[in-house]
PDB file of C-alpha atoms in Angstrom:
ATOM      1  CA  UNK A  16     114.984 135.232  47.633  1.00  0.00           C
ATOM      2  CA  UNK A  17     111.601 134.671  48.138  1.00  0.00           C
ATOM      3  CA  UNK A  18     108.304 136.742  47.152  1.00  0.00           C
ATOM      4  CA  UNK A  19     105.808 137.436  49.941  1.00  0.00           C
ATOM      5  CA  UNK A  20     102.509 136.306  49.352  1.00  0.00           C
ATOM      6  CA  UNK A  21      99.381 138.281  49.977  1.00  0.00           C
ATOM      7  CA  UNK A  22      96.055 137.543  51.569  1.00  0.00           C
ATOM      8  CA  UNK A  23      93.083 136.350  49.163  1.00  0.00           C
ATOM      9  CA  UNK A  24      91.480 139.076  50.122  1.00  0.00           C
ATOM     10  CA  UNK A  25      90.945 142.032  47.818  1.00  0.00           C
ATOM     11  CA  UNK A  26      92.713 145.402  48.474  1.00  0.00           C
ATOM     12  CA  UNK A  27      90.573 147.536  50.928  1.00  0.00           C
ATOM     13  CA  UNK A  28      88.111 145.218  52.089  1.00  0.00           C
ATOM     14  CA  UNK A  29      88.421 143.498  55.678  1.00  0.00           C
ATOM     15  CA  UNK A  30      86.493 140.414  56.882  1.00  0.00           C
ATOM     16  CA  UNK A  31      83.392 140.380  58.666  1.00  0.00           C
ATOM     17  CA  UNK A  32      84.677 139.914  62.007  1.00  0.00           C
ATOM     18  CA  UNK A  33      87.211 142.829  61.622  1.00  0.00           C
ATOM     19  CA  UNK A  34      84.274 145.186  61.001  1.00  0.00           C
ATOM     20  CA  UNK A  35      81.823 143.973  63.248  1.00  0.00           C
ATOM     21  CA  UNK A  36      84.226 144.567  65.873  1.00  0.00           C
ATOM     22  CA  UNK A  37      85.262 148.149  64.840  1.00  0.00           C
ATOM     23  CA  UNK A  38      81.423 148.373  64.978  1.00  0.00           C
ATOM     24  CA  UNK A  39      81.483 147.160  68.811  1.00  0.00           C
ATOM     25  CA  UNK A  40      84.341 149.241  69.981  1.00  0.00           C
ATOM     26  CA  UNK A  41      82.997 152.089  68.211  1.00  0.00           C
ATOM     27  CA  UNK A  42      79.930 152.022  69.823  1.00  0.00           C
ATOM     28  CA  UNK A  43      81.374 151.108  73.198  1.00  0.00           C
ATOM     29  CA  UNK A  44      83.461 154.524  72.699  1.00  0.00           C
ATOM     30  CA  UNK A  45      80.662 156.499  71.765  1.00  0.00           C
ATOM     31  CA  UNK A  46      78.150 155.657  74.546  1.00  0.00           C
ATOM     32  CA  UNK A  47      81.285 154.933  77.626  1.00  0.00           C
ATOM     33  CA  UNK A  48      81.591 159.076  78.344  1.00  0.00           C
ATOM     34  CA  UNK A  49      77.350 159.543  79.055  1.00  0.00           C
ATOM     35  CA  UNK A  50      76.822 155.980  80.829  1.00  0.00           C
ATOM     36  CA  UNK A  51      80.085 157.576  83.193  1.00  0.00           C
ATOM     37  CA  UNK A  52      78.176 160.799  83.655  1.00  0.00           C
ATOM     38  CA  UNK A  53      75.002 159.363  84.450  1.00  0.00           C
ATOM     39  CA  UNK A  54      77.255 157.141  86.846  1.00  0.00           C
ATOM     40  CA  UNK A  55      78.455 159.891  88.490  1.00  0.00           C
ATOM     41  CA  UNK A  56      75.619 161.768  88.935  1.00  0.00           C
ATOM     42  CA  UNK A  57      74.005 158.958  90.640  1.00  0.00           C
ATOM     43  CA  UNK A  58      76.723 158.218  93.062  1.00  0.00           C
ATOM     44  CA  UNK A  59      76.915 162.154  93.640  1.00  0.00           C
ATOM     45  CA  UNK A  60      73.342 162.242  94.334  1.00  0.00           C
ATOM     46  CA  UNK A  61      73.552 159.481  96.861  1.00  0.00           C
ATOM     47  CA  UNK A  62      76.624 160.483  98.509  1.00  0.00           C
ATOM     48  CA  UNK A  63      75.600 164.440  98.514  1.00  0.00           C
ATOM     49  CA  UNK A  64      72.293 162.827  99.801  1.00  0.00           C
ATOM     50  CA  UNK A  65      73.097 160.361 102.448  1.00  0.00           C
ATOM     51  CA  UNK A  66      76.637 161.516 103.813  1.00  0.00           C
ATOM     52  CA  UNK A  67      75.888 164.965 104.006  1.00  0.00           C
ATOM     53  CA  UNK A  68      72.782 165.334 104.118  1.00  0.00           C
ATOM     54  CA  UNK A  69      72.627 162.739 107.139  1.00  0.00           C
ATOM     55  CA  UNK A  70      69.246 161.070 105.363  1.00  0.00           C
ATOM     56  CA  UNK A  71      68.724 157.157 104.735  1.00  0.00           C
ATOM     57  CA  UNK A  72      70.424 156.140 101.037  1.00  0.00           C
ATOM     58  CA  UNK A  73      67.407 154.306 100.404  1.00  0.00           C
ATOM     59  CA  UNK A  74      65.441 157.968 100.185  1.00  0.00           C
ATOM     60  CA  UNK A  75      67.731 158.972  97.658  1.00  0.00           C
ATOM     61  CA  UNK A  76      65.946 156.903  94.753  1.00  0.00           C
ATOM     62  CA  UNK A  77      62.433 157.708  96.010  1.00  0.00           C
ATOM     63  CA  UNK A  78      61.074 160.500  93.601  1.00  0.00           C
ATOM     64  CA  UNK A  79      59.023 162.179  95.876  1.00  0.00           C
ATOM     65  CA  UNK A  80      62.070 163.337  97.557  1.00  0.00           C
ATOM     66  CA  UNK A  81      63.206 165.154  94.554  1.00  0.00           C
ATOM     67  CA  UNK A  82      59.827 166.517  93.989  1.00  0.00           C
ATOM     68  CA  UNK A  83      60.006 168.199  97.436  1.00  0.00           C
ATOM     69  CA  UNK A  84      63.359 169.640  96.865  1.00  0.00           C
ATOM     70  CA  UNK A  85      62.269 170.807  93.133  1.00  0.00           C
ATOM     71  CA  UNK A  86      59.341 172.865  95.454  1.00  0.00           C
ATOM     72  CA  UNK A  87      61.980 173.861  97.843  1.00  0.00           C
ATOM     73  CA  UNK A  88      64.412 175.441  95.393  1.00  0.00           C
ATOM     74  CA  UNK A  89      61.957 176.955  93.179  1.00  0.00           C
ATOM     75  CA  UNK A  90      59.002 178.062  95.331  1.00  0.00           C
ATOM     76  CA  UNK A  91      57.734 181.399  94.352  1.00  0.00           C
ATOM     77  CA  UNK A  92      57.522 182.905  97.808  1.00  0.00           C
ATOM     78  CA  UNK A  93      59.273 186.012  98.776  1.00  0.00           C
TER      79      UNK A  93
END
């Protein structure tokens, strides 16, 4: 029989390259559900916007369109 060797490293630790990757994909798991959202909301906007709303796409990223809407929907008249 044989004895399995172990790794020079010491019990616990992990190399460098193990971590800073576990860094990475934690990160990438953390910030993946907002950068979707925001995403979405964009592609909402422009679809909600320009399909059927029957306006040019291109007025969808101008902010004083959003500005007049903001006055529309919260105008104090009545």
């Amino acid at each position: 029989m044989t004895a399995m060797t172990r790794s020079s490293e010491p019990s616990g630790q992990h190399s460098t390259g193990r971590v800073a990757l576990r860094i990475i994909w934690t990160t990438v798991k953390i910030f993946i559900i907002p950068v979707l959202c925001v995403v979405a909301i964009i592609f909402g906007l422009a679809v909600g916007y320009s399909v059927l709303g029957k306006q040019p796409l291109s007025d969808v990223f101008d902010l004083n369109t959003w500005k007049h809407m903001y006055d529309l929907v919260f105008s104090r008249e009545g």
